[in-house]
mmCIF file as gemmi writes it, N, C-alpha and C atoms, coordinates in Angstrom:
data_model
loop_
_atom_site.group_PDB
_atom_site.id
_atom_site.type_symbol
_atom_site.label_atom_id
_atom_site.label_alt_id
_atom_site.label_comp_id
_atom_site.label_asym_id
_atom_site.label_entity_id
_atom_site.label_seq_id
_atom_site.pdbx_PDB_ins_code
_atom_site.Cartn_x
_atom_site.Cartn_y
_atom_site.Cartn_z
_atom_site.occupancy
_atom_site.B_iso_or_equiv
_atom_site.pdbx_formal_charge
_atom_site.auth_seq_id
_atom_site.auth_asym_id
_atom_site.pdbx_PDB_model_num
ATOM 1 N N . MET Axp A 1 ? 73.401 -22.067 -5.99 1 0 ? 1 A 1
ATOM 2 C CA . MET Axp A 1 ? 72.438 -21.001 -6.158 1 0 ? 1 A 1
ATOM 3 C C . MET Axp A 1 ? 71.561 -20.949 -4.91 1 0 ? 1 A 1
ATOM 4 N N . LYS Axp A 2 ? 71.205 -19.752 -4.483 1 0 ? 2 A 1
ATOM 5 C CA . LYS Axp A 2 ? 70.311 -19.565 -3.344 1 0 ? 2 A 1
ATOM 6 C C . LYS Axp A 2 ? 68.871 -19.462 -3.827 1 0 ? 2 A 1
ATOM 7 N N . ALA Axp A 3 ? 67.939 -19.848 -2.967 1 0 ? 3 A 1
ATOM 8 C CA . ALA Axp A 3 ? 66.52 -19.75 -3.317 1 0 ? 3 A 1
ATOM 9 C C . ALA Axp A 3 ? 66.148 -18.312 -3.677 1 0 ? 3 A 1
ATOM 10 N N . ALA Axp A 4 ? 66.776 -17.344 -3.03 1 0 ? 4 A 1
ATOM 11 C CA . ALA Axp A 4 ? 66.479 -15.936 -3.312 1 0 ? 4 A 1
ATOM 12 C C . ALA Axp A 4 ? 66.896 -15.528 -4.729 1 0 ? 4 A 1
ATOM 13 N N . ASP Axp A 5 ? 67.782 -16.311 -5.345 1 0 ? 5 A 1
ATOM 14 C CA . ASP Axp A 5 ? 68.242 -16.006 -6.702 1 0 ? 5 A 1
ATOM 15 C C . ASP Axp A 5 ? 67.317 -16.555 -7.784 1 0 ? 5 A 1
ATOM 16 N N . VAL Axp A 6 ? 66.399 -17.428 -7.407 1 0 ? 6 A 1
ATOM 17 C CA . VAL Axp A 6 ? 65.469 -18.027 -8.372 1 0 ? 6 A 1
ATOM 18 C C . VAL Axp A 6 ? 64.34 -17.033 -8.63 1 0 ? 6 A 1
ATOM 19 N N . ARG Axp A 7 ? 64.113 -16.712 -9.905 1 0 ? 7 A 1
ATOM 20 C CA . ARG Axp A 7 ? 63.014 -15.809 -10.252 1 0 ? 7 A 1
ATOM 21 C C . ARG Axp A 7 ? 61.725 -16.605 -10.395 1 0 ? 7 A 1
ATOM 22 N N . VAL Axp A 8 ? 60.645 -16.077 -9.825 1 0 ? 8 A 1
ATOM 23 C CA . VAL Axp A 8 ? 59.323 -16.697 -9.947 1 0 ? 8 A 1
ATOM 24 C C . VAL Axp A 8 ? 58.458 -15.752 -10.768 1 0 ? 8 A 1
ATOM 25 N N . LEU Axp A 9 ? 57.942 -16.279 -11.898 1 0 ? 9 A 1
ATOM 26 C CA . LEU Axp A 9 ? 57.162 -15.472 -12.827 1 0 ? 9 A 1
ATOM 27 C C . LEU Axp A 9 ? 55.837 -16.158 -13.125 1 0 ? 9 A 1
ATOM 28 N N . PRO Axp A 10 ? 54.822 -15.388 -13.532 1 0 ? 10 A 1
ATOM 29 C CA . PRO Axp A 10 ? 53.559 -16.014 -13.946 1 0 ? 10 A 1
ATOM 30 C C . PRO Axp A 10 ? 53.77 -16.873 -15.194 1 0 ? 10 A 1
ATOM 31 N N . ALA Axp A 11 ? 53.109 -18.014 -15.227 1 0 ? 11 A 1
ATOM 32 C CA . ALA Axp A 11 ? 53.169 -18.881 -16.414 1 0 ? 11 A 1
ATOM 33 C C . ALA Axp A 11 ? 52.549 -18.154 -17.599 1 0 ? 11 A 1
ATOM 34 N N . LEU Axp A 12 ? 53.014 -18.496 -18.775 1 0 ? 12 A 1
ATOM 35 C CA . LEU Axp A 12 ? 52.461 -17.891 -19.985 1 0 ? 12 A 1
ATOM 36 C C . LEU Axp A 12 ? 51.067 -18.447 -20.259 1 0 ? 12 A 1
ATOM 37 N N . GLU Axp A 13 ? 50.312 -17.714 -21.017 1 0 ? 13 A 1
ATOM 38 C CA . GLU Axp A 13 ? 48.976 -18.159 -21.404 1 0 ? 13 A 1
ATOM 39 C C . GLU Axp A 13 ? 49.089 -19.252 -22.465 1 0 ? 13 A 1
ATOM 40 N N . PRO Axp A 14 ? 48.095 -20.135 -22.53 1 0 ? 14 A 1
ATOM 41 C CA . PRO Axp A 14 ? 48.124 -21.169 -23.574 1 0 ? 14 A 1
ATOM 42 C C . PRO Axp A 14 ? 48.272 -20.514 -24.957 1 0 ? 14 A 1
ATOM 43 N N . GLY Axp A 15 ? 49.12 -21.098 -25.775 1 0 ? 15 A 1
ATOM 44 C CA . GLY Axp A 15 ? 49.374 -20.556 -27.111 1 0 ? 15 A 1
ATOM 45 C C . GLY Axp A 15 ? 50.608 -19.681 -27.166 1 0 ? 15 A 1
ATOM 46 N N . GLU Axp A 16 ? 51.035 -19.137 -26.025 1 0 ? 16 A 1
ATOM 47 C CA . GLU Axp A 16 ? 52.273 -18.365 -25.982 1 0 ? 16 A 1
ATOM 48 C C . GLU Axp A 16 ? 53.447 -19.346 -25.859 1 0 ? 16 A 1
ATOM 49 N N . SER Axp A 17 ? 54.633 -18.907 -26.26 1 0 ? 17 A 1
ATOM 50 C CA . SER Axp A 17 ? 55.784 -19.801 -26.273 1 0 ? 17 A 1
ATOM 51 C C . SER Axp A 17 ? 56.869 -19.339 -25.303 1 0 ? 17 A 1
ATOM 52 N N . TYR Axp A 18 ? 57.366 -20.275 -24.525 1 0 ? 18 A 1
ATOM 53 C CA . TYR Axp A 18 ? 58.487 -19.991 -23.629 1 0 ? 18 A 1
ATOM 54 C C . TYR Axp A 18 ? 59.768 -19.902 -24.457 1 0 ? 18 A 1
ATOM 55 N N . VAL Axp A 19 ? 60.676 -19.041 -24.04 1 0 ? 19 A 1
ATOM 56 C CA . VAL Axp A 19 ? 61.952 -18.909 -24.722 1 0 ? 19 A 1
ATOM 57 C C . VAL Axp A 19 ? 63.124 -19.253 -23.796 1 0 ? 19 A 1
ATOM 58 N N . ASP Axp A 20 ? 62.874 -19.337 -22.512 1 0 ? 20 A 1
ATOM 59 C CA . ASP Axp A 20 ? 63.935 -19.654 -21.56 1 0 ? 20 A 1
ATOM 60 C C . ASP Axp A 20 ? 64.348 -21.118 -21.733 1 0 ? 20 A 1
ATOM 61 N N . PRO Axp A 21 ? 65.644 -21.409 -21.72 1 0 ? 21 A 1
ATOM 62 C CA . PRO Axp A 21 ? 66.105 -22.766 -22.011 1 0 ? 21 A 1
ATOM 63 C C . PRO Axp A 21 ? 66.05 -23.738 -20.831 1 0 ? 21 A 1
ATOM 64 N N . ASN Axp A 22 ? 65.737 -23.26 -19.628 1 0 ? 22 A 1
ATOM 65 C CA . ASN Axp A 22 ? 65.78 -24.132 -18.456 1 0 ? 22 A 1
ATOM 66 C C . ASN Axp A 22 ? 64.909 -23.533 -17.354 1 0 ? 22 A 1
ATOM 67 N N . PHE Axp A 23 ? 63.788 -24.207 -17.021 1 0 ? 23 A 1
ATOM 68 C CA . PHE Axp A 23 ? 62.91 -23.682 -15.98 1 0 ? 23 A 1
ATOM 69 C C . PHE Axp A 23 ? 62.011 -24.776 -15.423 1 0 ? 23 A 1
ATOM 70 N N . LEU Axp A 24 ? 61.372 -24.461 -14.292 1 0 ? 24 A 1
ATOM 71 C CA . LEU Axp A 24 ? 60.333 -25.319 -13.735 1 0 ? 24 A 1
ATOM 72 C C . LEU Axp A 24 ? 58.991 -24.666 -14.004 1 0 ? 24 A 1
ATOM 73 N N . LEU Axp A 25 ? 57.981 -25.497 -14.222 1 0 ? 25 A 1
ATOM 74 C CA . LEU Axp A 25 ? 56.613 -25.021 -14.414 1 0 ? 25 A 1
ATOM 75 C C . LEU Axp A 25 ? 55.75 -25.663 -13.34 1 0 ? 25 A 1
ATOM 76 N N . VAL Axp A 26 ? 55.125 -24.827 -12.505 1 0 ? 26 A 1
ATOM 77 C CA . VAL Axp A 26 ? 54.275 -25.281 -11.405 1 0 ? 26 A 1
ATOM 78 C C . VAL Axp A 26 ? 52.845 -24.85 -11.712 1 0 ? 26 A 1
ATOM 79 N N . GLU Axp A 27 ? 51.939 -25.821 -11.826 1 0 ? 27 A 1
ATOM 80 C CA . GLU Axp A 27 ? 50.54 -25.512 -12.13 1 0 ? 27 A 1
ATOM 81 C C . GLU Axp A 27 ? 49.639 -26.215 -11.117 1 0 ? 27 A 1
ATOM 82 N N . THR Axp A 28 ? 48.78 -25.426 -10.482 1 0 ? 28 A 1
ATOM 83 C CA . THR Axp A 28 ? 47.871 -25.961 -9.468 1 0 ? 28 A 1
ATOM 84 C C . THR Axp A 28 ? 46.433 -25.737 -9.914 1 0 ? 28 A 1
ATOM 85 N N . THR Axp A 29 ? 45.633 -26.782 -9.813 1 0 ? 29 A 1
ATOM 86 C CA . THR Axp A 29 ? 44.218 -26.725 -10.175 1 0 ? 29 A 1
ATOM 87 C C . THR Axp A 29 ? 43.405 -27.392 -9.061 1 0 ? 29 A 1
ATOM 88 N N . ILE Axp A 30 ? 42.106 -27.406 -9.23 1 0 ? 30 A 1
ATOM 89 C CA . ILE Axp A 30 ? 41.222 -28.109 -8.297 1 0 ? 30 A 1
ATOM 90 C C . ILE Axp A 30 ? 40.945 -29.496 -8.873 1 0 ? 30 A 1
ATOM 91 N N . GLY Axp A 31 ? 41.199 -30.526 -8.068 1 0 ? 31 A 1
ATOM 92 C CA . GLY Axp A 31 ? 40.954 -31.899 -8.496 1 0 ? 31 A 1
ATOM 93 C C . GLY Axp A 31 ? 39.481 -32.258 -8.422 1 0 ? 31 A 1
ATOM 94 N N . GLU Axp A 32 ? 39.168 -33.466 -8.857 1 0 ? 32 A 1
ATOM 95 C CA . GLU Axp A 32 ? 37.775 -33.936 -8.853 1 0 ? 32 A 1
ATOM 96 C C . GLU Axp A 32 ? 37.172 -33.961 -7.455 1 0 ? 32 A 1
ATOM 97 N N . ASP Axp A 33 ? 38.028 -34.116 -6.45 1 0 ? 33 A 1
ATOM 98 C CA . ASP Axp A 33 ? 37.541 -34.157 -5.064 1 0 ? 33 A 1
ATOM 99 C C . ASP Axp A 33 ? 37.398 -32.763 -4.451 1 0 ? 33 A 1
ATOM 100 N N . GLY Axp A 34 ? 37.695 -31.729 -5.245 1 0 ? 34 A 1
ATOM 101 C CA . GLY Axp A 34 ? 37.572 -30.361 -4.767 1 0 ? 34 A 1
ATOM 102 C C . GLY Axp A 34 ? 38.81 -29.83 -4.064 1 0 ? 34 A 1
ATOM 103 N N . GLU Axp A 35 ? 39.852 -30.637 -3.968 1 0 ? 35 A 1
ATOM 104 C CA . GLU Axp A 35 ? 41.095 -30.229 -3.318 1 0 ? 35 A 1
ATOM 105 C C . GLU Axp A 35 ? 42.131 -29.81 -4.368 1 0 ? 35 A 1
ATOM 106 N N . ALA Axp A 36 ? 43.114 -29.039 -3.925 1 0 ? 36 A 1
ATOM 107 C CA . ALA Axp A 36 ? 44.182 -28.588 -4.82 1 0 ? 36 A 1
ATOM 108 C C . ALA Axp A 36 ? 45.077 -29.753 -5.223 1 0 ? 36 A 1
ATOM 109 N N . VAL Axp A 37 ? 45.426 -29.79 -6.508 1 0 ? 37 A 1
ATOM 110 C CA . VAL Axp A 37 ? 46.409 -30.741 -7.023 1 0 ? 37 A 1
ATOM 111 C C . VAL Axp A 37 ? 47.403 -29.971 -7.889 1 0 ? 37 A 1
ATOM 112 N N . THR Axp A 38 ? 48.655 -30.366 -7.797 1 0 ? 38 A 1
ATOM 113 C CA . THR Axp A 38 ? 49.712 -29.63 -8.475 1 0 ? 38 A 1
ATOM 114 C C . THR Axp A 38 ? 50.54 -30.548 -9.361 1 0 ? 38 A 1
ATOM 115 N N . SER Axp A 39 ? 50.953 -30.007 -10.502 1 0 ? 39 A 1
ATOM 116 C CA . SER Axp A 39 ? 51.901 -30.673 -11.382 1 0 ? 39 A 1
ATOM 117 C C . SER Axp A 39 ? 53.14 -29.795 -11.475 1 0 ? 39 A 1
ATOM 118 N N . ILE Axp A 40 ? 54.309 -30.436 -11.451 1 0 ? 40 A 1
ATOM 119 C CA . ILE Axp A 40 ? 55.572 -29.71 -11.556 1 0 ? 40 A 1
ATOM 120 C C . ILE Axp A 40 ? 56.406 -30.385 -12.635 1 0 ? 40 A 1
ATOM 121 N N . ASP Axp A 41 ? 56.843 -29.583 -13.616 1 0 ? 41 A 1
ATOM 122 C CA . ASP Axp A 41 ? 57.655 -30.088 -14.718 1 0 ? 41 A 1
ATOM 123 C C . ASP Axp A 41 ? 58.967 -29.316 -14.794 1 0 ? 41 A 1
ATOM 124 N N . HIS Axp A 42 ? 60.038 -30.032 -15.142 1 0 ? 42 A 1
ATOM 125 C CA . HIS Axp A 42 ? 61.316 -29.393 -15.443 1 0 ? 42 A 1
ATOM 126 C C . HIS Axp A 42 ? 61.422 -29.348 -16.962 1 0 ? 42 A 1
ATOM 127 N N . VAL Axp A 43 ? 61.521 -28.155 -17.521 1 0 ? 43 A 1
ATOM 128 C CA . VAL Axp A 43 ? 61.515 -27.96 -18.964 1 0 ? 43 A 1
ATOM 129 C C . VAL Axp A 43 ? 62.873 -27.418 -19.396 1 0 ? 43 A 1
ATOM 130 N N . THR Axp A 44 ? 63.473 -28.089 -20.386 1 0 ? 44 A 1
ATOM 131 C CA . THR Axp A 44 ? 64.748 -27.632 -20.935 1 0 ? 44 A 1
ATOM 132 C C . THR Axp A 44 ? 64.69 -27.717 -22.463 1 0 ? 44 A 1
ATOM 133 N N . ILE Axp A 45 ? 65.557 -26.961 -23.095 1 0 ? 45 A 1
ATOM 134 C CA . ILE Axp A 45 ? 65.724 -27.06 -24.538 1 0 ? 45 A 1
ATOM 135 C C . ILE Axp A 45 ? 66.956 -27.923 -24.784 1 0 ? 45 A 1
ATOM 136 N N . ILE Axp A 46 ? 66.797 -28.939 -25.641 1 0 ? 46 A 1
ATOM 137 C CA . ILE Axp A 46 ? 67.917 -29.819 -25.965 1 0 ? 46 A 1
ATOM 138 C C . ILE Axp A 46 ? 68.086 -29.89 -27.477 1 0 ? 46 A 1
ATOM 139 N N . SER Axp A 47 ? 69.252 -30.359 -27.904 1 0 ? 47 A 1
ATOM 140 C CA . SER Axp A 47 ? 69.517 -30.544 -29.323 1 0 ? 47 A 1
ATOM 141 C C . SER Axp A 47 ? 69.636 -32.038 -29.598 1 0 ? 47 A 1
ATOM 142 N N . VAL Axp A 48 ? 68.845 -32.523 -30.552 1 0 ? 48 A 1
ATOM 143 C CA . VAL Axp A 48 ? 68.865 -33.924 -30.944 1 0 ? 48 A 1
ATOM 144 C C . VAL Axp A 48 ? 69.058 -33.98 -32.462 1 0 ? 48 A 1
ATOM 145 N N . ASN Axp A 49 ? 70.168 -34.585 -32.875 1 0 ? 49 A 1
ATOM 146 C CA . ASN Axp A 49 ? 70.49 -34.679 -34.303 1 0 ? 49 A 1
ATOM 147 C C . ASN Axp A 49 ? 70.423 -33.319 -35.001 1 0 ? 49 A 1
ATOM 148 N N . GLY Axp A 50 ? 70.932 -32.305 -34.334 1 0 ? 50 A 1
ATOM 149 C CA . GLY Axp A 50 ? 70.961 -30.972 -34.92 1 0 ? 50 A 1
ATOM 150 C C . GLY Axp A 50 ? 69.652 -30.209 -34.844 1 0 ? 50 A 1
ATOM 151 N N . LYS Axp A 51 ? 68.616 -30.809 -34.269 1 0 ? 51 A 1
ATOM 152 C CA . LYS Axp A 51 ? 67.324 -30.133 -34.129 1 0 ? 51 A 1
ATOM 153 C C . LYS Axp A 51 ? 67.099 -29.771 -32.659 1 0 ? 51 A 1
ATOM 154 N N . THR Axp A 52 ? 66.55 -28.6 -32.449 1 0 ? 52 A 1
ATOM 155 C CA . THR Axp A 52 ? 66.257 -28.135 -31.105 1 0 ? 52 A 1
ATOM 156 C C . THR Axp A 52 ? 64.833 -28.528 -30.742 1 0 ? 52 A 1
ATOM 157 N N . LYS Axp A 53 ? 64.665 -29.063 -29.536 1 0 ? 53 A 1
ATOM 158 C CA . LYS Axp A 53 ? 63.323 -29.426 -29.081 1 0 ? 53 A 1
ATOM 159 C C . LYS Axp A 53 ? 63.228 -29.28 -27.571 1 0 ? 53 A 1
ATOM 160 N N . TRP Axp A 54 ? 61.996 -29.269 -27.08 1 0 ? 54 A 1
ATOM 161 C CA . TRP Axp A 54 ? 61.745 -29.193 -25.649 1 0 ? 54 A 1
ATOM 162 C C . TRP Axp A 54 ? 61.881 -30.584 -25.033 1 0 ? 54 A 1
ATOM 163 N N . ASP Axp A 55 ? 62.487 -30.64 -23.86 1 0 ? 55 A 1
ATOM 164 C CA . ASP Axp A 55 ? 62.548 -31.867 -23.072 1 0 ? 55 A 1
ATOM 165 C C . ASP Axp A 55 ? 61.81 -31.584 -21.771 1 0 ? 55 A 1
ATOM 166 N N . ILE Axp A 56 ? 60.766 -32.347 -21.504 1 0 ? 56 A 1
ATOM 167 C CA . ILE Axp A 56 ? 59.933 -32.108 -20.323 1 0 ? 56 A 1
ATOM 168 C C . ILE Axp A 56 ? 60.005 -33.331 -19.415 1 0 ? 56 A 1
ATOM 169 N N . LYS Axp A 57 ? 60.479 -33.105 -18.194 1 0 ? 57 A 1
ATOM 170 C CA . LYS Axp A 57 ? 60.545 -34.163 -17.198 1 0 ? 57 A 1
ATOM 171 C C . LYS Axp A 57 ? 59.536 -33.829 -16.095 1 0 ? 57 A 1
ATOM 172 N N . THR Axp A 58 ? 58.573 -34.687 -15.909 1 0 ? 58 A 1
ATOM 173 C CA . THR Axp A 58 ? 57.563 -34.464 -14.883 1 0 ? 58 A 1
ATOM 174 C C . THR Axp A 58 ? 58.141 -34.859 -13.529 1 0 ? 58 A 1
ATOM 175 N N . LEU Axp A 59 ? 58.161 -33.905 -12.61 1 0 ? 59 A 1
ATOM 176 C CA . LEU Axp A 59 ? 58.647 -34.16 -11.259 1 0 ? 59 A 1
ATOM 177 C C . LEU Axp A 59 ? 57.511 -34.561 -10.332 1 0 ? 59 A 1
ATOM 178 N N . GLY Axp A 60 ? 56.314 -34.146 -10.652 1 0 ? 60 A 1
ATOM 179 C CA . GLY Axp A 60 ? 55.128 -34.509 -9.88 1 0 ? 60 A 1
ATOM 180 C C . GLY Axp A 60 ? 53.893 -34.221 -10.702 1 0 ? 60 A 1
ATOM 181 N N . GLN Axp A 61 ? 52.957 -35.169 -10.703 1 0 ? 61 A 1
ATOM 182 C CA . GLN Axp A 61 ? 51.729 -34.983 -11.472 1 0 ? 61 A 1
ATOM 183 C C . GLN Axp A 61 ? 50.541 -35.288 -10.575 1 0 ? 61 A 1
ATOM 184 N N . ALA Axp A 62 ? 49.605 -34.351 -10.501 1 0 ? 62 A 1
ATOM 185 C CA . ALA Axp A 62 ? 48.402 -34.489 -9.673 1 0 ? 62 A 1
ATOM 186 C C . ALA Axp A 62 ? 48.754 -34.761 -8.216 1 0 ? 62 A 1
ATOM 187 N N . VAL Axp A 63 ? 49.756 -34.039 -7.717 1 0 ? 63 A 1
ATOM 188 C CA . VAL Axp A 63 ? 50.181 -34.163 -6.325 1 0 ? 63 A 1
ATOM 189 C C . VAL Axp A 63 ? 49.216 -33.377 -5.452 1 0 ? 63 A 1
ATOM 190 N N . PRO Axp A 64 ? 48.703 -33.968 -4.362 1 0 ? 64 A 1
ATOM 191 C CA . PRO Axp A 64 ? 47.775 -33.242 -3.493 1 0 ? 64 A 1
ATOM 192 C C . PRO Axp A 64 ? 48.522 -32.214 -2.633 1 0 ? 64 A 1
ATOM 193 N N . LEU Axp A 65 ? 48.808 -31.062 -3.236 1 0 ? 65 A 1
ATOM 194 C CA . LEU Axp A 65 ? 49.617 -30.032 -2.603 1 0 ? 65 A 1
ATOM 195 C C . LEU Axp A 65 ? 49.076 -28.677 -3.003 1 0 ? 65 A 1
ATOM 196 N N . ASP Axp A 66 ? 48.916 -27.776 -2.019 1 0 ? 66 A 1
ATOM 197 C CA . ASP Axp A 66 ? 48.422 -26.448 -2.378 1 0 ? 66 A 1
ATOM 198 C C . ASP Axp A 66 ? 49.527 -25.671 -3.095 1 0 ? 66 A 1
ATOM 199 N N . HIS Axp A 67 ? 49.128 -24.593 -3.753 1 0 ? 67 A 1
ATOM 200 C CA . HIS Axp A 67 ? 50.053 -23.878 -4.627 1 0 ? 67 A 1
ATOM 201 C C . HIS Axp A 67 ? 51.227 -23.257 -3.871 1 0 ? 67 A 1
ATOM 202 N N . ALA Axp A 68 ? 50.973 -22.668 -2.722 1 0 ? 68 A 1
ATOM 203 C CA . ALA Axp A 68 ? 52.058 -22.025 -1.967 1 0 ? 68 A 1
ATOM 204 C C . ALA Axp A 68 ? 53.133 -23.046 -1.585 1 0 ? 68 A 1
ATOM 205 N N . ALA Axp A 69 ? 52.711 -24.211 -1.123 1 0 ? 69 A 1
ATOM 206 C CA . ALA Axp A 69 ? 53.667 -25.254 -0.755 1 0 ? 69 A 1
ATOM 207 C C . ALA Axp A 69 ? 54.409 -25.772 -1.98 1 0 ? 69 A 1
ATOM 208 N N . ALA Axp A 70 ? 53.703 -25.933 -3.082 1 0 ? 70 A 1
ATOM 209 C CA . ALA Axp A 70 ? 54.328 -26.411 -4.319 1 0 ? 70 A 1
ATOM 210 C C . ALA Axp A 70 ? 55.344 -25.397 -4.838 1 0 ? 70 A 1
ATOM 211 N N . ARG Axp A 71 ? 54.998 -24.125 -4.793 1 0 ? 71 A 1
ATOM 212 C CA . ARG Axp A 71 ? 55.914 -23.077 -5.238 1 0 ? 71 A 1
ATOM 213 C C . ARG Axp A 71 ? 57.167 -23.067 -4.36 1 0 ? 71 A 1
ATOM 214 N N . GLU Axp A 72 ? 56.984 -23.186 -3.057 1 0 ? 72 A 1
ATOM 215 C CA . GLU Axp A 72 ? 58.12 -23.212 -2.133 1 0 ? 72 A 1
ATOM 216 C C . GLU Axp A 72 ? 59.04 -24.396 -2.441 1 0 ? 72 A 1
ATOM 217 N N . TRP Axp A 73 ? 58.449 -25.573 -2.654 1 0 ? 73 A 1
ATOM 218 C CA . TRP Axp A 73 ? 59.233 -26.759 -2.988 1 0 ? 73 A 1
ATOM 219 C C . TRP Axp A 73 ? 59.982 -26.541 -4.299 1 0 ? 73 A 1
ATOM 220 N N . ALA Axp A 74 ? 59.289 -26.002 -5.304 1 0 ? 74 A 1
ATOM 221 C CA . ALA Axp A 74 ? 59.889 -25.796 -6.618 1 0 ? 74 A 1
ATOM 222 C C . ALA Axp A 74 ? 61.061 -24.823 -6.555 1 0 ? 74 A 1
ATOM 223 N N . VAL Axp A 75 ? 60.924 -23.761 -5.804 1 0 ? 75 A 1
ATOM 224 C CA . VAL Axp A 75 ? 62.015 -22.785 -5.686 1 0 ? 75 A 1
ATOM 225 C C . VAL Axp A 75 ? 63.222 -23.434 -5.007 1 0 ? 75 A 1
ATOM 226 N N . SER Axp A 76 ? 62.987 -24.21 -3.971 1 0 ? 76 A 1
ATOM 227 C CA . SER Axp A 76 ? 64.078 -24.902 -3.289 1 0 ? 76 A 1
ATOM 228 C C . SER Axp A 76 ? 64.762 -25.899 -4.228 1 0 ? 76 A 1
ATOM 229 N N . TYR Axp A 77 ? 63.953 -26.66 -4.96 1 0 ? 77 A 1
ATOM 230 C CA . TYR Axp A 77 ? 64.485 -27.632 -5.928 1 0 ? 77 A 1
ATOM 231 C C . TYR Axp A 77 ? 65.288 -26.916 -7.006 1 0 ? 77 A 1
ATOM 232 N N . ALA Axp A 78 ? 64.738 -25.839 -7.538 1 0 ? 78 A 1
ATOM 233 C CA . ALA Axp A 78 ? 65.419 -25.078 -8.594 1 0 ? 78 A 1
ATOM 234 C C . ALA Axp A 78 ? 66.76 -24.55 -8.096 1 0 ? 78 A 1
ATOM 235 N N . ALA Axp A 79 ? 66.788 -23.997 -6.908 1 0 ? 79 A 1
ATOM 236 C CA . ALA Axp A 79 ? 68.029 -23.45 -6.357 1 0 ? 79 A 1
ATOM 237 C C . ALA Axp A 79 ? 69.083 -24.542 -6.195 1 0 ? 79 A 1
ATOM 238 N N . SER Axp A 80 ? 68.671 -25.72 -5.769 1 0 ? 80 A 1
ATOM 239 C CA . SER Axp A 80 ? 69.633 -26.806 -5.541 1 0 ? 80 A 1
ATOM 240 C C . SER Axp A 80 ? 70.197 -27.37 -6.838 1 0 ? 80 A 1
ATOM 241 N N . ARG Axp A 81 ? 69.54 -27.066 -7.962 1 0 ? 81 A 1
ATOM 242 C CA . ARG Axp A 81 ? 69.986 -27.602 -9.253 1 0 ? 81 A 1
ATOM 243 C C . ARG Axp A 81 ? 70.337 -26.504 -10.269 1 0 ? 81 A 1
ATOM 244 N N . ASP Axp A 82 ? 70.526 -25.29 -9.774 1 0 ? 82 A 1
ATOM 245 C CA . ASP Axp A 82 ? 70.898 -24.148 -10.631 1 0 ? 82 A 1
ATOM 246 C C . ASP Axp A 82 ? 69.915 -23.908 -11.763 1 0 ? 82 A 1
ATOM 247 N N . ILE Axp A 83 ? 68.632 -24.038 -11.472 1 0 ? 83 A 1
ATOM 248 C CA . ILE Axp A 83 ? 67.575 -23.721 -12.429 1 0 ? 83 A 1
ATOM 249 C C . ILE Axp A 83 ? 67.114 -22.301 -12.104 1 0 ? 83 A 1
ATOM 250 N N . PRO Axp A 84 ? 67.284 -21.357 -13.012 1 0 ? 84 A 1
ATOM 251 C CA . PRO Axp A 84 ? 67.088 -19.948 -12.667 1 0 ? 84 A 1
ATOM 252 C C . PRO Axp A 84 ? 65.648 -19.459 -12.576 1 0 ? 84 A 1
ATOM 253 N N . LEU Axp A 85 ? 64.69 -20.215 -13.14 1 0 ? 85 A 1
ATOM 254 C CA . LEU Axp A 85 ? 63.315 -19.712 -13.229 1 0 ? 85 A 1
ATOM 255 C C . LEU Axp A 85 ? 62.291 -20.743 -12.779 1 0 ? 85 A 1
ATOM 256 N N . VAL Axp A 86 ? 61.255 -20.235 -12.135 1 0 ? 86 A 1
ATOM 257 C CA . VAL Axp A 86 ? 60.06 -21.027 -11.85 1 0 ? 86 A 1
ATOM 258 C C . VAL Axp A 86 ? 58.878 -20.242 -12.398 1 0 ? 86 A 1
ATOM 259 N N . TYR Axp A 87 ? 58.156 -20.832 -13.327 1 0 ? 87 A 1
ATOM 260 C CA . TYR Axp A 87 ? 56.912 -20.241 -13.81 1 0 ? 87 A 1
ATOM 261 C C . TYR Axp A 87 ? 55.774 -20.893 -13.041 1 0 ? 87 A 1
ATOM 262 N N . GLU Axp A 88 ? 54.766 -20.087 -12.672 1 0 ? 88 A 1
ATOM 263 C CA . GLU Axp A 88 ? 53.677 -20.62 -11.862 1 0 ? 88 A 1
ATOM 264 C C . GLU Axp A 88 ? 52.311 -20.209 -12.387 1 0 ? 88 A 1
ATOM 265 N N . ARG Axp A 89 ? 51.354 -21.113 -12.18 1 0 ? 89 A 1
ATOM 266 C CA . ARG Axp A 89 ? 49.945 -20.828 -12.488 1 0 ? 89 A 1
ATOM 267 C C . ARG Axp A 89 ? 49.108 -21.45 -11.373 1 0 ? 89 A 1
ATOM 268 N N . ASP Axp A 90 ? 48.305 -20.627 -10.742 1 0 ? 90 A 1
ATOM 269 C CA . ASP Axp A 90 ? 47.433 -21.098 -9.663 1 0 ? 90 A 1
ATOM 270 C C . ASP Axp A 90 ? 45.991 -20.893 -10.077 1 0 ? 90 A 1
ATOM 271 N N . ASP Axp A 91 ? 45.354 -21.965 -10.522 1 0 ? 91 A 1
ATOM 272 C CA . ASP Axp A 91 ? 43.949 -21.905 -10.939 1 0 ? 91 A 1
ATOM 273 C C . ASP Axp A 91 ? 42.991 -22.256 -9.812 1 0 ? 91 A 1
ATOM 274 N N . THR Axp A 92 ? 43.479 -22.23 -8.565 1 0 ? 92 A 1
ATOM 275 C CA . THR Axp A 92 ? 42.607 -22.518 -7.424 1 0 ? 92 A 1
ATOM 276 C C . THR Axp A 92 ? 42.013 -21.251 -6.844 1 0 ? 92 A 1
ATOM 277 N N . ARG Axp A 93 ? 42.521 -20.111 -7.255 1 0 ? 93 A 1
ATOM 278 C CA . ARG Axp A 93 ? 41.988 -18.831 -6.731 1 0 ? 93 A 1
ATOM 279 C C . ARG Axp A 93 ? 40.63 -18.552 -7.349 1 0 ? 93 A 1
ATOM 280 N N . SER Axp A 94 ? 39.733 -18.04 -6.51 1 0 ? 94 A 1
ATOM 281 C CA . SER Axp A 94 ? 38.407 -17.71 -7.05 1 0 ? 94 A 1
ATOM 282 C C . SER Axp A 94 ? 38.374 -16.307 -7.566 1 0 ? 94 A 1
């Protein structure tokens, strides 16, 4: 998959539910030191004993990375692993 094939969409609001079975979630906030920190999760739907549930693998948590760089990394990672979607939330914008 090429990076250009990965769709980047705004993250859903809290309380809303994702329906896509395989995606990355990139969220950037301001850390205690006033700098940007980013978390990146790979989210998939799996079946365990006949029950469907979310499987969340954290790829990076509280990484000192601005949102643009994190989004670029996530899109590249997604393309290399055939993950079709990246959802993003940037809470560093004023």
